[in-house]
């Protein structure tokens, strides 16, 4: 969906209004907005894919093999009681400060300002697709598919925005 929109031509039919941080609206082409969103999604997917591969292939204390050994070692009946402590999402934190998932965003190269722009882009993208007139029964199915994808994209952007605004409340 994003790739198809990112390669559309720059014409007045593909202009969309995007709210700027200064509360003014600016006109951007659909291809530019879709490209920015596509680059964001690509960054997240590549980071998570690399983290999964590293976890699966890591024989050390943080790899999948160790997680399986720990599960077998500590696998107990559901009614077994444990003494546990909770040190927060990052344990002792960084220099005594809780950092939460901030290192995740730093590795992605994303800041709070980036998410302000991404939120505006995804809102404009949603408005553009939901505001278009559809034609026929075949268009309805495609429109529903695109609508679901836009909903998921918007949910991803908004959840990650909430995480970067208060990173100490989320796990890294």
PDB file of C-alpha atoms in Angstrom:
ATOM      1  CA  UNK A   1       0.000   0.000   0.000  1.00  0.00           C
ATOM      2  CA  UNK A   2       2.708   2.493   0.987  1.00  0.00           C
ATOM      3  CA  UNK A   3       4.986   1.430  -1.838  1.00  0.00           C
ATOM      4  CA  UNK A   4       2.218   1.937  -4.376  1.00  0.00           C
ATOM      5  CA  UNK A   5       1.474   5.384  -2.991  1.00  0.00           C
ATOM      6  CA  UNK A   6       5.168   6.296  -2.806  1.00  0.00           C
ATOM      7  CA  UNK A   7       5.585   5.863  -6.558  1.00  0.00           C
ATOM      8  CA  UNK A   8       2.562   7.938  -7.608  1.00  0.00           C
ATOM      9  CA  UNK A   9       3.180  10.986  -9.725  1.00  0.00           C
ATOM     10  CA  UNK A  10       3.334  14.475  -8.358  1.00  0.00           C
ATOM     11  CA  UNK A  11       0.165  16.143  -9.537  1.00  0.00           C
ATOM     12  CA  UNK A  12      -2.425  18.420  -8.015  1.00  0.00           C
ATOM     13  CA  UNK A  13      -4.740  15.409  -7.693  1.00  0.00           C
ATOM     14  CA  UNK A  14      -2.230  13.883  -5.278  1.00  0.00           C
ATOM     15  CA  UNK A  15      -1.774  16.916  -3.030  1.00  0.00           C
ATOM     16  CA  UNK A  16      -2.800  16.510   0.582  1.00  0.00           C
ATOM     17  CA  UNK A  17      -2.980  18.897   3.509  1.00  0.00           C
ATOM     18  CA  UNK A  18      -0.638  18.005   6.361  1.00  0.00           C
ATOM     19  CA  UNK A  19      -0.714  19.845   9.674  1.00  0.00           C
ATOM     20  CA  UNK A  20       2.625  21.417  10.477  1.00  0.00           C
ATOM     21  CA  UNK A  21       3.920  21.661  14.053  1.00  0.00           C
ATOM     22  CA  UNK A  22       3.147  25.394  13.956  1.00  0.00           C
ATOM     23  CA  UNK A  23      -0.604  24.550  13.640  1.00  0.00           C
ATOM     24  CA  UNK A  24      -0.602  25.669  10.029  1.00  0.00           C
ATOM     25  CA  UNK A  25      -1.416  23.342   7.199  1.00  0.00           C
ATOM     26  CA  UNK A  26       0.987  22.677   4.355  1.00  0.00           C
ATOM     27  CA  UNK A  27       0.354  20.886   1.095  1.00  0.00           C
ATOM     28  CA  UNK A  28       2.500  17.864   0.355  1.00  0.00           C
ATOM     29  CA  UNK A  29       2.344  15.271  -2.365  1.00  0.00           C
ATOM     30  CA  UNK A  30       0.976  11.852  -1.526  1.00  0.00           C
ATOM     31  CA  UNK A  31       4.206  10.236  -2.744  1.00  0.00           C
ATOM     32  CA  UNK A  32       6.318  12.276  -0.299  1.00  0.00           C
ATOM     33  CA  UNK A  33       4.112  11.443   2.691  1.00  0.00           C
ATOM     34  CA  UNK A  34       3.931   7.756   1.742  1.00  0.00           C
ATOM     35  CA  UNK A  35       7.722   7.647   1.283  1.00  0.00           C
ATOM     36  CA  UNK A  36       8.331   9.116   4.755  1.00  0.00           C
ATOM     37  CA  UNK A  37       5.947   6.568   6.291  1.00  0.00           C
ATOM     38  CA  UNK A  38       7.512   3.749   4.279  1.00  0.00           C
ATOM     39  CA  UNK A  39      11.009   4.659   5.494  1.00  0.00           C
ATOM     40  CA  UNK A  40       9.714   4.696   9.096  1.00  0.00           C
ATOM     41  CA  UNK A  41       8.084   1.261   8.763  1.00  0.00           C
ATOM     42  CA  UNK A  42      11.216  -0.094   7.077  1.00  0.00           C
ATOM     43  CA  UNK A  43      13.414   1.114   9.954  1.00  0.00           C
ATOM     44  CA  UNK A  44      11.212  -0.591  12.530  1.00  0.00           C
ATOM     45  CA  UNK A  45      10.913  -3.835  10.555  1.00  0.00           C
ATOM     46  CA  UNK A  46      14.654  -4.078   9.867  1.00  0.00           C
ATOM     47  CA  UNK A  47      15.494  -3.383  13.527  1.00  0.00           C
ATOM     48  CA  UNK A  48      13.049  -6.001  14.803  1.00  0.00           C
ATOM     49  CA  UNK A  49      14.121  -8.553  12.189  1.00  0.00           C
ATOM     50  CA  UNK A  50      17.782  -8.077  13.124  1.00  0.00           C
ATOM     51  CA  UNK A  51      16.967  -8.343  16.836  1.00  0.00           C
ATOM     52  CA  UNK A  52      15.039 -11.590  16.244  1.00  0.00           C
ATOM     53  CA  UNK A  53      17.893 -13.071  14.194  1.00  0.00           C
ATOM     54  CA  UNK A  54      20.437 -12.067  16.833  1.00  0.00           C
ATOM     55  CA  UNK A  55      18.275 -13.592  19.578  1.00  0.00           C
ATOM     56  CA  UNK A  56      17.800 -16.845  17.674  1.00  0.00           C
ATOM     57  CA  UNK A  57      21.473 -17.267  16.809  1.00  0.00           C
ATOM     58  CA  UNK A  58      22.984 -16.004  20.069  1.00  0.00           C
ATOM     59  CA  UNK A  59      24.286 -18.917  22.167  1.00  0.00           C
ATOM     60  CA  UNK A  60      25.016 -16.623  25.132  1.00  0.00           C
ATOM     61  CA  UNK A  61      22.997 -15.582  28.149  1.00  0.00           C
ATOM     62  CA  UNK A  62      20.487 -13.546  26.121  1.00  0.00           C
ATOM     63  CA  UNK A  63      19.813 -15.942  23.272  1.00  0.00           C
ATOM     64  CA  UNK A  64      16.944 -18.266  22.456  1.00  0.00           C
ATOM     65  CA  UNK A  65      18.854 -21.369  23.562  1.00  0.00           C
ATOM     66  CA  UNK A  66      19.323 -19.894  27.043  1.00  0.00           C
ATOM     67  CA  UNK A  67      15.661 -18.896  27.187  1.00  0.00           C
ATOM     68  CA  UNK A  68      14.674 -22.480  26.429  1.00  0.00           C
ATOM     69  CA  UNK A  69      17.099 -23.846  29.036  1.00  0.00           C
ATOM     70  CA  UNK A  70      15.701 -21.407  31.608  1.00  0.00           C
ATOM     71  CA  UNK A  71      12.168 -22.436  30.759  1.00  0.00           C
ATOM     72  CA  UNK A  72      13.012 -26.105  31.241  1.00  0.00           C
ATOM     73  CA  UNK A  73      14.925 -25.353  34.437  1.00  0.00           C
ATOM     74  CA  UNK A  74      12.189 -23.255  36.032  1.00  0.00           C
ATOM     75  CA  UNK A  75       9.148 -24.931  34.495  1.00  0.00           C
ATOM     76  CA  UNK A  76       6.919 -25.659  37.443  1.00  0.00           C
ATOM     77  CA  UNK A  77       3.233 -26.318  38.060  1.00  0.00           C
ATOM     78  CA  UNK A  78       0.976 -23.266  37.892  1.00  0.00           C
ATOM     79  CA  UNK A  79       0.252 -23.363  41.625  1.00  0.00           C
ATOM     80  CA  UNK A  80       3.929 -23.100  42.637  1.00  0.00           C
ATOM     81  CA  UNK A  81       4.776 -19.873  44.503  1.00  0.00           C
ATOM     82  CA  UNK A  82       7.872 -17.754  43.849  1.00  0.00           C
ATOM     83  CA  UNK A  83       9.483 -14.845  45.663  1.00  0.00           C
ATOM     84  CA  UNK A  84      10.022 -12.135  43.076  1.00  0.00           C
ATOM     85  CA  UNK A  85      11.100  -8.528  42.975  1.00  0.00           C
ATOM     86  CA  UNK A  86      10.379  -5.872  40.395  1.00  0.00           C
ATOM     87  CA  UNK A  87      13.021  -3.258  39.704  1.00  0.00           C
ATOM     88  CA  UNK A  88      11.120  -1.437  36.969  1.00  0.00           C
ATOM     89  CA  UNK A  89      11.322  -1.852  33.224  1.00  0.00           C
ATOM     90  CA  UNK A  90      15.075  -1.341  33.085  1.00  0.00           C
ATOM     91  CA  UNK A  91      16.170  -2.666  36.429  1.00  0.00           C
ATOM     92  CA  UNK A  92      18.603  -0.163  37.834  1.00  0.00           C
ATOM     93  CA  UNK A  93      18.416   2.109  34.779  1.00  0.00           C
ATOM     94  CA  UNK A  94      21.213   4.140  33.267  1.00  0.00           C
ATOM     95  CA  UNK A  95      23.228   5.998  35.915  1.00  0.00           C
ATOM     96  CA  UNK A  96      20.337   5.613  38.313  1.00  0.00           C
ATOM     97  CA  UNK A  97      17.788   6.953  35.818  1.00  0.00           C
ATOM     98  CA  UNK A  98      15.099   4.842  34.264  1.00  0.00           C
ATOM     99  CA  UNK A  99      15.518   4.791  30.471  1.00  0.00           C
ATOM    100  CA  UNK A 100      12.827   2.341  29.392  1.00  0.00           C
ATOM    101  CA  UNK A 101      12.701   1.910  25.625  1.00  0.00           C
ATOM    102  CA  UNK A 102      14.649   5.071  24.773  1.00  0.00           C
ATOM    103  CA  UNK A 103      17.679   3.064  23.543  1.00  0.00           C
ATOM    104  CA  UNK A 104      15.381   1.353  21.031  1.00  0.00           C
ATOM    105  CA  UNK A 105      14.420   4.699  19.539  1.00  0.00           C
ATOM    106  CA  UNK A 106      18.013   5.929  19.611  1.00  0.00           C
ATOM    107  CA  UNK A 107      19.114   2.877  17.613  1.00  0.00           C
ATOM    108  CA  UNK A 108      16.342   3.617  15.125  1.00  0.00           C
ATOM    109  CA  UNK A 109      17.490   7.225  14.921  1.00  0.00           C
ATOM    110  CA  UNK A 110      14.048   8.585  15.818  1.00  0.00           C
ATOM    111  CA  UNK A 111      13.255  11.512  18.092  1.00  0.00           C
ATOM    112  CA  UNK A 112      10.090  12.964  19.583  1.00  0.00           C
ATOM    113  CA  UNK A 113      10.048  15.595  16.837  1.00  0.00           C
ATOM    114  CA  UNK A 114      10.160  12.835  14.216  1.00  0.00           C
ATOM    115  CA  UNK A 115       7.069  11.278  15.751  1.00  0.00           C
ATOM    116  CA  UNK A 116       5.239  14.602  15.713  1.00  0.00           C
ATOM    117  CA  UNK A 117       5.789  14.683  11.959  1.00  0.00           C
ATOM    118  CA  UNK A 118       4.906  10.999  11.540  1.00  0.00           C
ATOM    119  CA  UNK A 119       1.638  11.499  13.417  1.00  0.00           C
ATOM    120  CA  UNK A 120       0.743  14.370  11.122  1.00  0.00           C
ATOM    121  CA  UNK A 121       1.684  12.320   8.062  1.00  0.00           C
ATOM    122  CA  UNK A 122      -0.339   9.275   9.087  1.00  0.00           C
ATOM    123  CA  UNK A 123      -3.366  11.459   9.911  1.00  0.00           C
ATOM    124  CA  UNK A 124      -3.166  13.142   6.499  1.00  0.00           C
ATOM    125  CA  UNK A 125      -2.653   9.774   4.802  1.00  0.00           C
ATOM    126  CA  UNK A 126      -5.717   8.384   6.547  1.00  0.00           C
ATOM    127  CA  UNK A 127      -7.786  11.448   5.679  1.00  0.00           C
ATOM    128  CA  UNK A 128      -6.692  11.193   2.043  1.00  0.00           C
ATOM    129  CA  UNK A 129      -7.757   7.558   1.681  1.00  0.00           C
ATOM    130  CA  UNK A 130     -10.932   7.734   3.719  1.00  0.00           C
ATOM    131  CA  UNK A 131     -12.045  10.901   1.952  1.00  0.00           C
ATOM    132  CA  UNK A 132     -11.822   9.430  -1.542  1.00  0.00           C
ATOM    133  CA  UNK A 133     -14.919   8.255  -3.368  1.00  0.00           C
ATOM    134  CA  UNK A 134     -14.910   4.568  -4.162  1.00  0.00           C
ATOM    135  CA  UNK A 135     -16.457   2.999  -7.200  1.00  0.00           C
ATOM    136  CA  UNK A 136     -18.268  -0.301  -7.511  1.00  0.00           C
ATOM    137  CA  UNK A 137     -18.252  -3.484  -5.494  1.00  0.00           C
ATOM    138  CA  UNK A 138     -14.660  -4.367  -6.398  1.00  0.00           C
ATOM    139  CA  UNK A 139     -13.450  -1.004  -5.103  1.00  0.00           C
ATOM    140  CA  UNK A 140     -15.188  -1.653  -1.804  1.00  0.00           C
ATOM    141  CA  UNK A 141     -13.085  -4.737  -1.057  1.00  0.00           C
ATOM    142  CA  UNK A 142      -9.853  -2.956  -1.952  1.00  0.00           C
ATOM    143  CA  UNK A 143     -10.945   0.103   0.044  1.00  0.00           C
ATOM    144  CA  UNK A 144     -11.613  -2.118   3.088  1.00  0.00           C
ATOM    145  CA  UNK A 145      -8.172  -3.714   2.764  1.00  0.00           C
ATOM    146  CA  UNK A 146      -6.475  -0.320   2.529  1.00  0.00           C
ATOM    147  CA  UNK A 147      -8.576   0.966   5.412  1.00  0.00           C
ATOM    148  CA  UNK A 148      -7.397  -1.921   7.620  1.00  0.00           C
ATOM    149  CA  UNK A 149      -3.767  -1.311   6.666  1.00  0.00           C
ATOM    150  CA  UNK A 150      -4.072   2.413   7.375  1.00  0.00           C
ATOM    151  CA  UNK A 151      -5.651   1.612  10.762  1.00  0.00           C
ATOM    152  CA  UNK A 152      -2.737  -0.667  11.658  1.00  0.00           C
ATOM    153  CA  UNK A 153      -0.181   1.895  10.501  1.00  0.00           C
ATOM    154  CA  UNK A 154      -1.871   4.617  12.529  1.00  0.00           C
ATOM    155  CA  UNK A 155      -1.982   2.346  15.581  1.00  0.00           C
ATOM    156  CA  UNK A 156       1.742   1.580  15.224  1.00  0.00           C
ATOM    157  CA  UNK A 157       2.696   5.245  14.914  1.00  0.00           C
ATOM    158  CA  UNK A 158       0.519   6.322  17.836  1.00  0.00           C
ATOM    159  CA  UNK A 159       1.691   3.513  20.147  1.00  0.00           C
ATOM    160  CA  UNK A 160       5.355   4.175  19.388  1.00  0.00           C
ATOM    161  CA  UNK A 161       4.711   7.901  19.858  1.00  0.00           C
ATOM    162  CA  UNK A 162       3.254   7.202  23.311  1.00  0.00           C
ATOM    163  CA  UNK A 163       6.276   5.026  24.069  1.00  0.00           C
ATOM    164  CA  UNK A 164       8.787   7.715  23.097  1.00  0.00           C
ATOM    165  CA  UNK A 165       6.913  10.406  25.036  1.00  0.00           C
ATOM    166  CA  UNK A 166       7.103   8.369  28.260  1.00  0.00           C
ATOM    167  CA  UNK A 167       9.783   5.737  27.578  1.00  0.00           C
ATOM    168  CA  UNK A 168      10.302   4.845  31.218  1.00  0.00           C
ATOM    169  CA  UNK A 169       6.912   3.078  31.228  1.00  0.00           C
ATOM    170  CA  UNK A 170       7.780   0.625  28.478  1.00  0.00           C
ATOM    171  CA  UNK A 171      10.205  -2.285  28.283  1.00  0.00           C
ATOM    172  CA  UNK A 172      13.276  -1.960  26.091  1.00  0.00           C
TER     173      UNK A 172
END
